[in-house]
Amino acid sequence: MMTQVETTVHYDNGYEYEYMNQEDEWDRDMLLDPAWEQQQRKTFTAWCNSHLRKAGTQIENIEEDLRNGLKLMLLLEVISGERLPKPDRGKMRFHKIANVNKALEFITSKGVKLVSIGAEEIVDGNVKMTLGMIWTIILRFAIQDISVEETSAKEGLLLWCQRKTAPYRNVNVQNFHISWKDGLAFCALIHRHRPDLLDYSKLNKDDPLGNLNLAFDIAEKHLDIPKMLDAEDIINTPKPDERAIMTYVSCFYHCFAGAEQLLEWIRRTTPWLENRTPEKTMAEMQRKLEDFRDYRRQHKPPKVQEKCQLEINFNTLQTKLRISNRPAFMPSEGKMVSDVASAWQGLEQAEKGFEEWLLTEIRRLERLDHLAEKFRQKATNHETWASGKELILSQKDYESATLTEIRALLRKHEAFESDLAAHQDRVEQIAAIAQELNELDYHDVAAVNERCQSICDLWDKLGTLTQKRRESLERTDKLLETIDQLFVEFAKRSAPFNNWMEGAMEDLQDMFIVHTIEEVQSLMAAHEQFKATLPEADAERQAILGIHNEVLKISQSYGIKANIINPYSTLSTEELLNKWEKVKKLVPQRDGALQEEMASQHAHERLRRQFAAQANLIGPWIQTRMEEIGHCSLEIGGTLEDQMTQLKQCEHVIVAYKPNIDKLEGDHQLIQESLVFDNKHTNYTMEHIRVGWELLLTTIARTINEIETQILTRDAKGISQQQMKEFRSSFNHFDRVLTHSAHLFFFFFEAISETDLNYIGNKKNGAMETDDFRACLISMGYDLGEVEFARIMILVDPNGTGNVSFQSFIDFMTRETADTDTADQVVASFRILATDKPYILVEELRRELPPEQAEYCIMRMPPYSGHGAPPGALDYTAFSTALYGESDL
C-alpha cells in the first residue's frame, strides 16, 4: 500500500484542489532509492537551514535534529509567521512525541492531510517518514501558493519555469528531474532575471557539471539561495529526485518574485519606454511596436498582479506581526512598498504616449514605403484567423450537450466573441489602410478594394453567425437550467419522501410487545394518525412524479438529445413507486395485526379477572386459618388433648380446601402460557398463595407434632398438667417471635416476597433465642453467672444454634426438678465406656455415643496427661468435673 501525503488547497472561488501526485508517494515497506534519499537529505536539510538561520540556528542531521520536535516547531514558526503552542522542554520520549504532535497538528490545520506519518516515527528517527514530513511542509509553504496563469502548486511552478526559459536554446523544461540534468535550465532562470550575472551564450550543453556548479555558485553568492544540490549527484543519477529539484527551483521562484525583481524590471523597462528615437526602417519600427504590444499583453499584466500581491503580502505580514505583538517588518532601503509604487508611477508616465508615437511613426513610414505591404499582411493575418470560423459557428453540437457541456460551450463562445471584438480593430485598420491607399491612388487599388470588401463581408457574416449561435446556446442553457432546477427540486423532495416511506415501512413492520388493552389502543390511535397522513403523502408523491414528467416533457418538446440523468439524486421514480405500493400493502396488514392483538389482550384481561377473583378469596382464607392455629398453640387454659382435637379439626378443614388451590394453579398455568405477567385486580401472586399454603401445611403439622411431643413428655416425665401449663406460660411469655409472628406475617402478606415468607415461617418454630431463655431462667429464680449459663446452654442447645426449643426447655426443667446427676456419676458412666481405663479414646466415644454427643465430647474433652496412655487419649474425669462446675477447665 502506498503512503499518501495529500495537500488540500482551498481557493476563494469555492473550488477545492487536492494535490496528490503519484510521484509523491512511496512504499512504507520499501526503502527509497539510495541516490534519491541522499539528494533529499541534502536538499531538505539546506532548505530547513535557509529558514532556521533566521532564528539563529540550524540542523546537521535531519532525522536526528528534528526528533525532539523543538527545531521542527521553530521551523514552522519561521516559515508561517505564526506562533505555535509552547513546546515541552522535557527530555523524555513522551515530551518529544508531544512536541512533534503539536507540529503535525499545526500542519494539519493548514489544510494538509497527513497519511501514515505519526509522531512516534519522527521521534524514532525514521528517515523515510522524516523526509516525507519535510516534503509536505515544503509543498504547503513553498510550492502550494505558487500561482501562474490559473495553475498552481507543482503545475504552476512548472509553467513558470517553462515561461521563463522558453526563449533559451537547449532548454526544454517538461518535468522536475531529467530536464534539469545539464544545468542549462538553472542558468536560464538566472539569466532571464539577472542577465548581468552570467553570459548564457557561452554555456555548453556538453558541460553539465560546469553549468550546474556555475548556477549553484551564483545562486548562493548573489541570490541568497543556499546550495541545496550537488552537481555530481544530479549527473550520476539517471533520474534525479523530483522533490529535491522542486524544492530548489521553488527558491528561485520566491527569489525572483519579490520586490527586488519587480523594481529591477521597472528600472530596466522605464528607459525603454522613455526612448523616443525613431528607427530608420519600417521593419524596425514594426518590431518595436510588437515589442510594446508584447509588453502590454504579456509582460506588464503579470507584473501588475505581482505588484498587487506584493502589497497584499506586505500588509498581511504587518497585520500578523501586529496581532502577534511582534515588531513591524522594515524592508531594506530602496525595497519598500512605497519605492515600488513610486517606480511604478514613473513606468506608467513613461508608457503614456509611447504607443501613439509608435503608430504615428509607422503610419508615416507606411505612407512612404510599406502601406500596401501592411495591408497585405493584416489582410492575410485576418483571413488566417477567420479561416474555419464559419464552419465552427454553424455547428449544432449544443443539441446533444449536457448542462455542464453547454456552459463550457458558452464560455468558449464568449471567449470567441472577445476574440472577435478584438479583431474589430484589425478589420477597421484594414479598411482604413485601404481607404488611405485609395486616397494615395495606389496602382493596384482594385485588388485592394476587392480583398477589403471580401474581408468585410466575411466579418459581417461571422458577426451574424456569432449572434445566432449565442442565441441557440443561451436558449439551450435556459432549458437545461430549468431541467437542472427540476432535478434539484426532485432531489430535495424525493429524499425526505423516501426517508418517510422507509421509516413508515419500518414502523409498519415493527414488532410490538404490549401487555394491556390500553397499550394496544395507544398503538391503534397512532396507526390511525398515520393513516390520516397518507392522503397528504400521496399528494407529495404525485407532485414528485409531476416534476419527473415535466423534465420528460421539456426534453421531448424542444428536442433535447442529451442523456438526461439527475446528478443530485440516486432515487428513481420506479423505486419510489415500488416503495409506495409496499406502504399501501403494509397498512391493512398492520390493521389486522393490531386487531388480533386487541382480541388477545381482551382474553388476557378475562384470565386476570378470573385469577384475581379466586386469589382474593384464598389469600384471606389462609390468613384466617393461620390465626386460628396461632391462637390454638398459645392457649394454656385447656388440656393438651383439647388442643390436639382443635388442631386435628383445623387440619381436616385445610386438607379439604386443597381443590381450591389446585383450581387456582390451573388458572395461573393459563396465564403463564399466555405470557401475562401482571394483574392489577389483585395483590396476590401465585407465589404468595403457594408460600402461604405451604406455610399453612407446615405450621399445622409442626403444631400438632409439638402437642404430641408435649403429651409424651408429660406422661414420660411424670409432669403434672399444672406444671406443663406453667412451663408453657413461661416459654410463651419469653418466646416473642412465636407470640407475634403470625400477626406480622398476615400484616405483610400482601406485599412481601417469597424469601420474606420463608423467613417468617422459620422464625415461627416455637423456639426461644438465647437472651429470651436467660430472662426466662432469671424470672424462675435462677442465679446465673456466665459460666453457669454457658453450662445450661450446652445442655439445652448442644448444636449451638442459638435457639432453645420447647422440648429442650421441658427436658431441662424436668431434670432440674428431679434428682440431678453428680459429677461422680458421670465419671462412673465414662469409666464403664472406657472399660475401667483412666482415659477414653476417640473411637470409643464415637462407637458408644450418638454422633452429635460424641463430637461434642471430643471437641471439649482435654487430652489425658497421665502415664501409659496412647496418643489421642482424652481425660473424661476433668471433663465431667468442669461440666458440673467443680473445675475451671
mmCIF file with all atom_site columns, C-alpha atoms in Angstrom, residues 157-176 179-180 182-193 200 249 252 256:
data_model
loop_
_atom_site.group_PDB
_atom_site.id
_atom_site.type_symbol
_atom_site.label_atom_id
_atom_site.label_alt_id
_atom_site.label_comp_id
_atom_site.label_asym_id
_atom_site.label_entity_id
_atom_site.label_seq_id
_atom_site.pdbx_PDB_ins_code
_atom_site.Cartn_x
_atom_site.Cartn_y
_atom_site.Cartn_z
_atom_site.occupancy
_atom_site.B_iso_or_equiv
_atom_site.pdbx_formal_charge
_atom_site.auth_seq_id
_atom_site.auth_comp_id
_atom_site.auth_asym_id
_atom_site.auth_atom_id
_atom_site.pdbx_PDB_model_num
ATOM 1  C CA . LEU A 1 157 ? 5.906  26.213 -10.733 1.00 0.00 ? 157 LEU A CA 1
ATOM 2  C CA . LEU A 1 158 ? 6.497  24.098 -13.855 1.00 0.00 ? 158 LEU A CA 1
ATOM 3  C CA . LEU A 1 159 ? 4.620  26.611 -16.039 1.00 0.00 ? 159 LEU A CA 1
ATOM 4  C CA . TRP A 1 160 ? 6.637  29.463 -14.537 1.00 0.00 ? 160 TRP A CA 1
ATOM 5  C CA . CYS A 1 161 ? 9.857  27.666 -15.377 1.00 0.00 ? 161 CYS A CA 1
ATOM 6  C CA . GLN A 1 162 ? 8.623  26.973 -18.913 1.00 0.00 ? 162 GLN A CA 1
ATOM 7  C CA . ARG A 1 163 ? 7.624  30.604 -19.462 1.00 0.00 ? 163 ARG A CA 1
ATOM 8  C CA . LYS A 1 164 ? 10.895 31.933 -18.099 1.00 0.00 ? 164 LYS A CA 1
ATOM 9  C CA . THR A 1 165 ? 13.148 29.528 -20.045 1.00 0.00 ? 165 THR A CA 1
ATOM 10 C CA . ALA A 1 166 ? 11.179 29.409 -23.310 1.00 0.00 ? 166 ALA A CA 1
ATOM 11 C CA . PRO A 1 167 ? 13.451 31.810 -25.263 1.00 0.00 ? 167 PRO A CA 1
ATOM 12 C CA . TYR A 1 168 ? 16.636 29.903 -24.379 1.00 0.00 ? 168 TYR A CA 1
ATOM 13 C CA . ARG A 1 169 ? 18.295 27.400 -26.632 1.00 0.00 ? 169 ARG A CA 1
ATOM 14 C CA . ASN A 1 170 ? 18.771 23.805 -25.482 1.00 0.00 ? 170 ASN A CA 1
ATOM 15 C CA . VAL A 1 171 ? 16.285 24.319 -22.629 1.00 0.00 ? 171 VAL A CA 1
ATOM 16 C CA . ASN A 1 172 ? 13.023 22.365 -22.632 1.00 0.00 ? 172 ASN A CA 1
ATOM 17 C CA . VAL A 1 173 ? 11.583 22.125 -19.133 1.00 0.00 ? 173 VAL A CA 1
ATOM 18 C CA . GLN A 1 174 ? 8.994  19.341 -19.046 1.00 0.00 ? 174 GLN A CA 1
ATOM 19 C CA . ASN A 1 175 ? 9.487  17.991 -15.533 1.00 0.00 ? 175 ASN A CA 1
ATOM 20 C CA . PHE A 1 176 ? 11.491 18.388 -12.362 1.00 0.00 ? 176 PHE A CA 1
ATOM 21 C CA . SER A 1 179 ? 15.006 18.477 -17.731 1.00 0.00 ? 179 SER A CA 1
ATOM 22 C CA . TRP A 1 180 ? 17.489 19.948 -15.223 1.00 0.00 ? 180 TRP A CA 1
ATOM 23 C CA . ASP A 1 182 ? 22.533 19.591 -17.895 1.00 0.00 ? 182 ASP A CA 1
ATOM 24 C CA . GLY A 1 183 ? 22.255 22.726 -15.703 1.00 0.00 ? 183 GLY A CA 1
ATOM 25 C CA . LEU A 1 184 ? 21.089 24.958 -18.556 1.00 0.00 ? 184 LEU A CA 1
ATOM 26 C CA . ALA A 1 185 ? 17.585 25.367 -17.125 1.00 0.00 ? 185 ALA A CA 1
ATOM 27 C CA . PHE A 1 186 ? 19.041 26.722 -13.864 1.00 0.00 ? 186 PHE A CA 1
ATOM 28 C CA . CYS A 1 187 ? 21.303 29.090 -15.808 1.00 0.00 ? 187 CYS A CA 1
ATOM 29 C CA . ALA A 1 188 ? 18.394 30.226 -17.992 1.00 0.00 ? 188 ALA A CA 1
ATOM 30 C CA . LEU A 1 189 ? 16.308 31.098 -14.928 1.00 0.00 ? 189 LEU A CA 1
ATOM 31 C CA . ILE A 1 190 ? 19.158 33.173 -13.542 1.00 0.00 ? 190 ILE A CA 1
ATOM 32 C CA . HIS A 1 191 ? 19.912 34.890 -16.859 1.00 0.00 ? 191 HIS A CA 1
ATOM 33 C CA . ARG A 1 192 ? 16.230 35.658 -17.502 1.00 0.00 ? 192 ARG A CA 1
ATOM 34 C CA . HIS A 1 193 ? 16.027 37.682 -14.292 1.00 0.00 ? 193 HIS A CA 1
ATOM 35 C CA . TYR A 1 200 ? 24.256 32.372 -21.365 1.00 0.00 ? 200 TYR A CA 1
ATOM 36 C CA . VAL A 1 249 ? 13.599 25.598 -8.005  1.00 0.00 ? 249 VAL A CA 1
ATOM 37 C CA . PHE A 1 252 ? 14.334 30.660 -7.418  1.00 0.00 ? 252 PHE A CA 1
ATOM 38 C CA . PHE A 1 256 ? 12.666 36.389 -8.369  1.00 0.00 ? 256 PHE A CA 1
#
